[in-house]
Structures are given as structure tokens and as C-alpha cells.
Short mmCIF file of C-alpha atoms in Angstrom, two decimals:
data_model
loop_
_atom_site.label_atom_id
_atom_site.label_comp_id
_atom_site.label_asym_id
_atom_site.label_seq_id
_atom_site.Cartn_x
_atom_site.Cartn_y
_atom_site.Cartn_z
CA MET A 5 0.05 0.02 -0.02
CA ASN A 6 1.18 3.49 -0.81
CA LYS A 7 2.68 5.28 2.17
CA SER A 8 0.56 8.34 1.93
CA ILE A 9 -2.68 6.33 1.72
CA ALA A 10 -1.46 4.21 4.84
CA THR A 11 -0.98 7.41 6.69
CA LYS A 12 -4.39 8.67 5.88
CA LEU A 13 -5.98 5.44 6.99
CA ALA A 14 -3.98 5.64 10.27
CA GLN A 15 -5.20 9.11 10.75
CA LEU A 16 -8.93 7.93 10.28
CA ALA A 17 -8.39 5.03 12.73
CA SER A 18 -7.05 7.51 15.31
CA ARG A 19 -9.92 9.94 14.74
CA ILE A 20 -12.67 7.25 15.27
CA GLU A 21 -11.18 6.42 18.61
CA GLU A 22 -11.48 10.03 19.39
CA LEU A 23 -15.01 10.17 18.19
CA ASN A 24 -15.91 7.07 20.25
CA ARG A 25 -14.70 9.04 23.38
CA LEU A 26 -16.54 12.19 22.47
CA LEU A 27 -19.84 10.39 21.75
CA SER A 28 -19.65 8.29 24.92
CA SER A 29 -19.06 11.23 27.25
CA GLU A 30 -21.65 12.41 29.55
CA THR A 31 -21.84 15.83 28.08
CA ALA A 32 -22.16 14.53 24.42
CA THR A 33 -25.78 15.51 23.89
CA ARG A 34 -25.72 18.87 25.47
CA ASP A 35 -25.26 20.46 21.97
CA MET A 36 -27.42 18.48 19.78
CA ASP A 37 -26.21 20.11 16.56
CA ALA A 38 -22.58 19.21 17.46
CA TYR A 39 -23.68 15.73 18.40
CA ARG A 40 -25.48 15.13 15.10
CA LYS A 41 -22.25 16.24 13.29
CA LEU A 42 -20.09 13.75 15.32
CA THR A 43 -22.57 10.91 14.71
CA ARG A 44 -22.52 11.71 10.90
CA GLU A 45 -18.71 11.72 10.91
CA HIS A 46 -18.58 8.55 12.68
CA ALA A 47 -21.01 6.88 10.34
CA GLU A 48 -19.02 8.14 7.33
CA ILE A 49 -15.51 6.92 8.55
CA ALA A 50 -16.46 3.76 10.53
CA PRO A 51 -16.70 1.52 7.47
CA VAL A 52 -13.33 2.73 6.16
CA VAL A 53 -11.65 2.11 9.54
CA GLU A 54 -13.29 -1.26 9.85
CA LEU A 55 -11.94 -2.28 6.35
CA TYR A 56 -8.44 -0.88 7.34
CA HIS A 57 -8.46 -3.12 10.52
CA ALA A 58 -9.30 -6.06 8.26
CA TYR A 59 -6.34 -5.08 6.03
CA GLN A 60 -4.04 -4.96 9.13
CA ARG A 61 -5.22 -8.42 10.20
CA GLN A 62 -4.69 -9.92 6.80
CA GLU A 63 -1.14 -8.41 6.83
CA GLN A 64 -0.49 -10.06 10.23
CA ASP A 65 -1.73 -13.47 8.81
CA LEU A 66 0.39 -13.07 5.73
CA LEU A 67 3.50 -12.45 7.88
CA ALA A 68 2.74 -15.50 9.97
CA ALA A 69 2.49 -17.62 6.93
CA GLN A 70 5.77 -16.32 5.53
CA GLU A 71 7.44 -17.28 8.78
CA MET A 72 6.30 -20.87 8.35
CA VAL A 73 7.87 -21.24 4.90
CA SER A 74 11.28 -22.17 6.46
CA ASP A 75 9.65 -25.24 8.10
CA PRO A 76 9.90 -28.17 5.53
CA GLU A 77 6.73 -29.78 6.89
CA MET A 78 4.74 -26.54 6.69
CA LYS A 79 6.19 -25.01 3.50
CA GLU A 80 3.40 -26.29 1.07
CA PHE A 81 0.62 -25.13 3.47
CA ALA A 82 2.48 -21.81 4.04
CA GLU A 83 2.83 -21.09 0.28
CA SER A 84 -0.86 -21.68 -0.26
CA GLU A 85 -1.76 -19.40 2.57
CA ILE A 86 0.63 -16.74 1.23
CA ARG A 87 -0.98 -16.83 -2.27
CA ALA A 88 -4.47 -16.62 -0.77
CA GLY A 89 -3.41 -13.82 1.65
CA LYS A 90 -1.90 -11.75 -1.08
CA GLU A 91 -4.98 -12.08 -3.20
CA GLN A 92 -7.25 -11.23 -0.29
CA LEU A 93 -4.94 -8.23 0.58
CA SER A 94 -5.12 -6.90 -2.95
CA LYS A 95 -9.02 -7.07 -2.90
CA ILE A 96 -9.15 -5.17 0.38
CA GLU A 97 -6.76 -2.53 -0.77
CA VAL A 98 -8.87 -1.85 -3.82
CA GLU A 99 -11.92 -1.56 -1.76
CA LEU A 100 -10.11 0.79 0.76
CA LYS A 101 -9.08 3.08 -2.22
CA LYS A 102 -12.91 3.28 -3.31
CA GLN A 103 -13.76 4.14 0.24
CA LEU A 104 -11.11 6.92 0.18
CA LEU A 105 -12.49 8.54 -3.04
CA PRO A 106 -13.70 11.97 -2.48
CA LYS A 107 -17.55 12.21 -2.09
CA ASP A 108 -19.41 14.67 -4.07
CA PRO A 109 -20.85 17.11 -1.54
CA ASN A 110 -24.02 17.39 -3.66
CA ASP A 111 -24.60 13.83 -4.03
CA GLU A 112 -27.52 13.57 -1.44
CA ARG A 113 -29.16 16.80 -2.65
CA ASN A 114 -32.60 17.13 -4.38
CA ILE A 115 -32.24 18.25 -7.96
CA PHE A 116 -33.73 20.65 -10.55
CA LEU A 117 -34.25 18.78 -13.83
CA GLU A 118 -34.44 21.00 -16.89
CA ILE A 119 -35.28 19.63 -20.40
CA ARG A 120 -35.36 21.73 -23.47
CA ALA A 121 -36.36 20.82 -26.97
CA GLY A 122 -33.59 21.31 -29.48
CA THR A 123 -33.32 20.50 -33.26
CA GLY A 124 -36.19 18.63 -34.84
CA GLY A 125 -39.24 20.82 -34.50
CA ASP A 126 -42.32 19.23 -33.12
CA GLU A 127 -40.73 15.88 -32.85
CA SER A 128 -38.11 17.26 -30.52
CA THR A 129 -40.85 18.63 -28.19
CA LEU A 130 -42.39 15.15 -28.15
CA PHE A 131 -39.05 13.67 -27.31
CA ALA A 132 -38.78 16.16 -24.45
CA ALA A 133 -42.03 14.79 -23.09
CA ASP A 134 -40.67 11.31 -23.43
CA LEU A 135 -37.58 12.12 -21.49
CA PHE A 136 -39.52 13.86 -18.82
CA ARG A 137 -41.69 10.80 -18.44
CA MET A 138 -38.58 8.57 -18.28
CA TYR A 139 -37.04 10.52 -15.44
CA ALA A 140 -40.37 10.79 -13.69
CA ARG A 141 -40.80 6.94 -13.89
CA PHE A 142 -37.27 6.68 -12.57
CA ALA A 143 -38.15 8.95 -9.58
CA GLU A 144 -41.13 6.97 -8.91
CA ARG A 145 -39.11 3.68 -8.81
CA SER A 146 -36.74 5.33 -6.34
CA GLY A 147 -39.57 6.51 -4.07
CA TRP A 148 -38.89 10.20 -4.92
CA ARG A 149 -41.27 13.01 -5.48
CA VAL A 150 -41.52 15.16 -8.59
CA GLU A 151 -42.85 18.65 -8.67
CA VAL A 152 -43.24 20.71 -11.94
CA ILE A 153 -41.81 24.14 -11.55
CA SER A 154 -42.36 25.49 -14.99
CA GLN A 155 -43.50 24.21 -18.40
CA SER A 156 -43.90 25.47 -21.91
CA PRO A 157 -46.17 22.94 -23.71
CA SER A 158 -46.05 22.49 -27.49
CA GLU A 159 -49.06 22.30 -29.78
CA MET A 160 -48.39 18.63 -30.39
CA GLY A 161 -48.54 17.71 -26.75
CA GLY A 162 -44.93 17.74 -25.92
CA TYR A 163 -42.80 20.35 -24.14
CA LYS A 164 -40.56 23.19 -25.58
CA GLU A 165 -39.21 23.40 -22.14
CA ILE A 166 -39.94 21.75 -18.74
CA ILE A 167 -38.39 22.32 -15.35
CA ALA A 168 -39.07 19.95 -12.42
CA LYS A 169 -37.80 19.50 -8.95
CA ILE A 170 -36.96 15.98 -8.00
CA ILE A 171 -37.07 15.44 -4.11
CA GLY A 172 -35.39 12.39 -2.73
CA GLN A 173 -32.32 11.24 -0.93
CA GLY A 174 -29.41 10.72 -3.36
CA ALA A 175 -31.27 12.17 -6.38
CA TYR A 176 -28.19 14.09 -7.62
CA SER A 177 -25.95 11.11 -7.27
CA LYS A 178 -28.15 8.99 -9.41
CA LEU A 179 -28.90 11.50 -12.14
CA LYS A 180 -25.94 13.85 -12.21
CA PHE A 181 -24.51 12.08 -15.40
CA GLU A 182 -27.76 12.82 -17.39
CA SER A 183 -26.67 16.37 -18.20
CA GLY A 184 -25.92 16.89 -21.91
CA GLY A 185 -27.43 16.45 -25.41
CA HIS A 186 -29.89 13.56 -25.96
CA ARG A 187 -30.59 12.50 -29.47
CA VAL A 188 -33.54 10.39 -30.78
CA GLN A 189 -33.89 8.56 -34.12
CA ARG A 190 -37.39 7.29 -34.94
CA VAL A 191 -40.32 7.86 -37.36
CA PRO A 192 -42.26 10.79 -35.98
CA VAL A 193 -46.05 10.56 -35.67
CA THR A 194 -46.19 13.42 -38.28
CA GLU A 195 -44.22 11.49 -40.88
CA THR A 196 -46.43 10.07 -43.62
CA GLN A 197 -43.75 8.24 -45.67
CA GLY A 198 -42.23 6.26 -42.79
CA ARG A 199 -38.81 8.09 -42.90
CA ILE A 200 -36.62 8.11 -39.78
CA HIS A 201 -35.89 11.58 -38.39
CA THR A 202 -33.29 12.71 -35.92
CA SER A 203 -33.95 15.28 -33.25
CA ALA A 204 -32.43 16.32 -30.02
CA CYS A 205 -33.15 17.71 -26.56
CA THR A 206 -30.70 19.07 -24.00
CA VAL A 207 -31.08 17.93 -20.22
CA ALA A 208 -29.47 19.74 -17.38
CA VAL A 209 -29.43 18.31 -13.78
CA LEU A 210 -28.81 20.98 -11.17
CA PRO A 211 -28.33 20.19 -7.46
CA GLU A 212 -30.57 22.22 -5.19
CA ALA A 213 -28.62 24.96 -3.55
CA ASP A 214 -28.66 25.65 0.14
CA GLU A 215 -30.37 29.08 0.68
CA ILE A 216 -27.83 30.37 2.93
CA ALA A 217 -24.56 28.50 2.55
CA ASP A 218 -24.22 28.11 -1.12
CA VAL A 219 -25.52 31.10 -3.07
CA VAL A 220 -26.12 34.70 -1.78
CA LEU A 221 -28.75 36.48 -3.87
CA SER A 222 -28.40 40.19 -3.31
CA PRO A 223 -31.62 42.19 -3.99
CA ALA A 224 -29.59 44.67 -5.63
CA GLU A 225 -28.49 42.22 -8.23
CA LEU A 226 -32.04 41.03 -9.01
CA LYS A 227 -34.57 42.38 -11.45
CA ILE A 228 -38.05 40.89 -10.59
CA ASP A 229 -40.84 41.39 -13.04
CA THR A 230 -44.44 40.15 -12.71
CA TYR A 231 -46.91 39.59 -15.49
CA ARG A 232 -50.08 37.72 -16.19
CA ALA A 233 -49.68 33.93 -16.64
CA SER A 234 -50.60 32.38 -19.86
CA GLY A 235 -51.87 28.93 -20.77
CA ALA A 236 -54.19 26.63 -18.85
CA GLY A 237 -55.72 28.06 -15.53
CA GLY A 238 -59.15 29.32 -16.44
CA GLN A 239 -60.12 32.92 -16.00
CA HIS A 240 -57.65 33.38 -13.15
CA VAL A 241 -54.73 33.76 -15.35
CA ASN A 242 -56.33 36.78 -17.03
CA LYS A 243 -56.90 38.65 -13.89
CA THR A 244 -53.92 38.31 -11.74
CA ASP A 245 -50.15 39.16 -12.29
CA SER A 246 -49.09 35.91 -10.61
CA ALA A 247 -46.23 34.93 -12.96
CA VAL A 248 -42.71 36.01 -12.02
CA ARG A 249 -39.61 36.57 -14.04
CA VAL A 250 -36.27 36.91 -12.17
CA THR A 251 -33.19 38.22 -13.79
CA HIS A 252 -29.77 37.91 -12.14
CA LEU A 253 -28.00 40.98 -13.42
CA PRO A 254 -24.29 39.88 -12.96
CA THR A 255 -24.74 36.64 -14.91
CA GLY A 256 -27.78 37.47 -17.04
CA ILE A 257 -29.50 34.23 -15.97
CA VAL A 258 -33.38 34.54 -16.33
CA VAL A 259 -35.84 32.29 -14.51
CA GLU A 260 -39.56 32.47 -15.18
CA CYS A 261 -42.15 30.67 -13.08
CA GLN A 262 -45.98 30.87 -13.60
CA ASP A 263 -47.22 27.47 -12.65
CA ASP A 264 -48.83 28.40 -9.31
CA ARG A 265 -51.63 30.87 -8.70
CA SER A 266 -49.66 32.52 -5.83
CA GLN A 267 -47.23 35.24 -6.96
CA HIS A 268 -45.35 34.63 -3.60
CA LYS A 269 -45.01 30.84 -4.42
CA ASN A 270 -43.79 31.60 -8.09
CA LYS A 271 -41.19 34.05 -6.80
CA ALA A 272 -39.96 31.60 -4.18
CA GLN A 273 -39.60 28.80 -6.76
CA ALA A 274 -38.05 31.12 -9.38
CA LEU A 275 -35.35 32.22 -6.69
CA SER A 276 -34.68 28.44 -5.88
CA VAL A 277 -34.17 27.64 -9.52
CA LEU A 278 -31.97 30.71 -9.92
CA ALA A 279 -29.80 29.75 -6.95
CA ALA A 280 -29.41 26.27 -8.42
CA ARG A 281 -28.44 27.62 -11.86
CA ILE A 282 -25.88 30.04 -10.36
CA LYS A 283 -24.45 27.20 -8.26
CA ASP A 284 -24.28 24.96 -11.33
CA LYS A 285 -22.51 27.86 -13.30
CA GLN A 286 -20.02 28.11 -10.42
CA ILE A 287 -19.41 24.38 -10.41
CA ARG A 288 -19.04 24.22 -14.27
CA GLU A 289 -16.41 27.00 -14.19
CA GLN A 290 -14.45 25.19 -11.57
CA GLN A 291 -14.68 21.96 -13.62
CA ALA A 292 -13.50 23.73 -16.68
CA LYS A 293 -10.41 24.78 -14.98
CA GLN A 294 -9.77 21.24 -13.72
CA ALA A 295 -10.41 19.89 -17.26
CA ALA A 296 -7.47 21.84 -18.43
CA THR A 297 -5.23 19.27 -16.81
CA ARG A 298 -7.43 16.30 -16.61
CA LYS A 299 -10.48 15.27 -18.77
CA SER A 300 -13.35 13.45 -17.11
CA LEU A 301 -14.25 10.03 -18.59
CA ILE A 302 -17.82 10.90 -18.54
CA GLY A 303 -17.54 13.87 -20.82
CA SER A 304 -17.07 17.57 -20.29
CA GLY A 305 -20.59 18.16 -19.13
CA ASP A 306 -21.29 20.67 -21.92
CA ARG A 307 -25.00 20.93 -22.35
CA SER A 308 -24.63 20.83 -26.16
CA GLU A 309 -22.38 17.66 -26.09
CA ARG A 310 -24.21 14.75 -27.42
CA ILE A 311 -24.01 12.09 -24.64
CA ARG A 312 -26.69 9.48 -25.73
CA THR A 313 -28.66 8.31 -28.64
CA TYR A 314 -32.05 6.59 -28.49
CA ASN A 315 -32.66 4.55 -31.60
CA PHE A 316 -36.17 3.40 -31.74
CA PRO A 317 -36.15 1.30 -35.06
CA GLN A 318 -33.15 -0.72 -33.69
CA GLY A 319 -34.43 -0.77 -30.09
CA ARG A 320 -31.14 0.49 -28.77
CA VAL A 321 -29.84 3.13 -26.54
CA THR A 322 -26.26 4.11 -26.82
CA ASP A 323 -24.24 6.18 -24.38
CA HIS A 324 -21.37 7.67 -26.32
CA ARG A 325 -19.30 8.60 -23.27
CA ILE A 326 -18.62 5.07 -22.34
CA ASN A 327 -19.46 3.30 -25.71
CA LEU A 328 -22.22 1.39 -24.05
CA THR A 329 -25.16 0.06 -26.08
CA LEU A 330 -28.20 -1.58 -24.46
CA TYR A 331 -30.99 -3.18 -26.58
CA LYS A 332 -33.76 -2.41 -23.97
CA ILE A 333 -35.05 0.92 -25.13
CA ALA A 334 -38.71 0.30 -23.93
CA ASP A 335 -37.49 -0.54 -20.41
CA ILE A 336 -35.14 2.65 -20.41
CA MET A 337 -37.88 4.98 -21.55
CA ASP A 338 -40.16 3.55 -18.75
CA GLY A 339 -37.49 4.62 -16.22
CA ASP A 340 -35.28 1.64 -15.94
CA LEU A 341 -31.98 3.64 -15.72
CA LYS A 342 -30.12 1.26 -13.33
CA ASP A 343 -27.76 -0.34 -15.95
CA LEU A 344 -26.89 3.05 -17.49
CA GLY A 345 -26.24 4.67 -14.25
CA SER A 346 -24.25 1.89 -12.83
CA ALA A 347 -21.96 1.79 -15.87
CA LEU A 348 -21.45 5.57 -15.82
CA MET A 349 -20.62 5.45 -12.03
CA ALA A 350 -18.16 2.56 -12.64
CA GLU A 351 -16.29 4.64 -15.34
CA HIS A 352 -16.27 7.64 -12.93
CA GLN A 353 -14.85 5.51 -10.06
CA ALA A 354 -12.26 3.99 -12.34
CA GLU A 355 -11.04 7.50 -13.29
CA GLN A 356 -11.04 8.58 -9.62
CA LEU A 357 -9.06 5.51 -8.55
CA ALA A 358 -6.39 6.22 -11.18
CA ASN A 359 -6.32 9.87 -10.15
CA LEU A 360 -6.01 8.71 -6.46
CA GLY A 361 -2.97 6.68 -7.41
CA GLU A 362 -1.39 9.67 -9.31
CA ASP A 363 -2.05 11.91 -6.34
CA ALA A 364 -0.60 9.52 -3.83
CA ASN A 365 2.53 9.12 -5.95
CA GLY A 366 2.79 12.75 -6.87
CA SER A 367 2.62 15.92 -5.04
CA GLN A 368 -1.19 16.06 -4.48
CA PRO A 369 -2.52 15.05 -1.06
CA VAL A 370 -4.66 11.85 -0.69
CA ALA A 371 -8.32 12.48 -1.25
CA ALA A 372 -10.24 12.99 1.93
CA ALA A 373 -12.36 10.02 3.11
CA ARG A 374 -16.18 10.18 2.50
#
């Protein structure tokens, strides 16, 4: 095991002993906020330390087997134990490295899902509706809640744009690789000669920002307009200026929300989406700087980058970032994204492991434990 990784593990083992003392003290629960932080930290590093202790025990067993090699009567048995011990040690080391991978601080957050029709006219808006249903079904399978924030329906029954909030533990971790360009190849319902058309949509997955900690929205930097909502809603939409448009002057980001009859609720929703977009912009700028020296295996994250193709005539879905093709398009469009998500996460972890090795051997510090 690399020396710097071993040092980090030893530090974590020492820290968990300290946490055990703090949590078992008589005054531990006097400050419940501090107590919760300690218990969370304990829960995060305990599995790593337990695995580290297993590694140490395996090392001791291996040393004991090596000492027996000099005994002619025990040599064959000892060599067998050494082979098995080295194999087990290697497996534990790989798992330890995975445990040491830096955790994305946004992984457990709710998300804002934004789907916009692109090239392809009416067919693109219909595909946007199909994508929204796909993610909504995935959310349903995961036990999450979906709230539509804003929508711009098309005449054909699709969406020019739809923004929804998906509320559920780990939503961002499961859907963060969905951002990018999604392309569809199929015969549109409007096609009379059976020709296959290609159209596209863009998907953006934004982690919900903490109102206080992540993004500070200064009133002086906001331009807020109200106007009468359009679309479904009966006579009410013609009488009340309930729709809200918020413009963030420094970045030029504009958010509109008109789905609720309450202007106050629309404003609150618009500010939430705005905060998420600003946070996403900050994250993307940071990633762009990092990409100058190291490109992610799962793509640059550019919204215009084509990441996936859905070919209906052939019944296949291809993710171009990892060259994975699955012939189960009906299941995927019905929200079965498990295989795609697992493959993307595996590629991401593989790159992180490679980077962890580079950092441990170079000048960079070992990544902090999750």
C-alpha cells in the first residue's frame, strides 16, 4: 500500500477512537447540533476504519504464513496461505481506495431537472415529453417526489421546455450524469412516408442550492418582473399578475415561473431555480479549470455535447461517453436507468481510482475520506 494512503488510514483510525470517546461522554448530547455532526462523521468513516483493520489483520496473517515457509513440513501449506493472503490483501486494498474516493458534496441533494427541445421541431418537443416521463418514472421507482416548476407545452402535446424539482435522498448522485445532449432517431407521428428523423433535446441536472450557505442572492443584483400567466388555468390567469420573471444581473441568468396561482410561491420557486443555476455555473467554471489538466471520462458536461442516442427502429440506447449500447429501449424509456447509471458510475470511479494513485505518488494530497 502506498505510504500516503496508509498514513491517511492511520489518521482515520485515530480519529474514530477520538469520536468514540466524544460520543460516549456524559456531555455529548448537550449540544445536539454538534452531536449530530459527530454521529454523521462517525457513520461516514467507521466502514473505512473497519476495512483498514481487516487489512491489518490480513497483513499479520500473511507475515505469520511467511515465517512458516522455512519449516519443511509446513512449506506447502504456508505457500498456499501466502498466495491466498496476497489475493485477499489486494482485494481489500482496492476496496479501501474506493472508500477513500472524495465524495461529491452534492450527491445527497434534491435536484432541478431542466429539459429543453432542440433541433427537430415538433418531434423534439415530443421527445422532451418522453424524456420527462422517463425521469419521472425513474423517480417513482426510487420513491422520490416530482414537482413541476415550469413548463412550456407545444401544440403537439410535448414540451418546448419543462423544469421540475425531484425530491429524494441521493437524487443528484443517481442523475448527475444525465446532463448533456440527448438524440432520438425514430419515425415521427407526423411522418407520412415512414422516414426516420433525428432530433435532439438538452438535459440539465442541477443540485438544489442551500439558501444560505451556497449562493447569496443580493436584492440589488435581481430584477423581478411580474406579469399575467398564460396557458391553462381558467379565468384566473387573465386577472392576476401571478407569473414572476427573475433576472440575475451579474450573470444574465433569467428564470420564469408561472405554474402556481400565488405570486409569492412563484417568486420563491424562481429564486430556488436561480440559486441552483448560479451554483451550477460556479461548479461548471471550476470543472472547466480542472479539465485543462485532466479530462473526465464521462464527458465535459457541456449541455450541447451529445451524450446519448435513442434509436427506436433498432431498439437500442447508446451512451457515447462510455461506448455502452443496451438493446432495451422500452425499459429505459419507462424509467429503468439502473444499468446506464451503474456503468457511468463505474467509469467515473475507475478514473477517480487512477487519479488517487497519481495523487498518492505525486505531489497532490490523498483525497479525503467520505
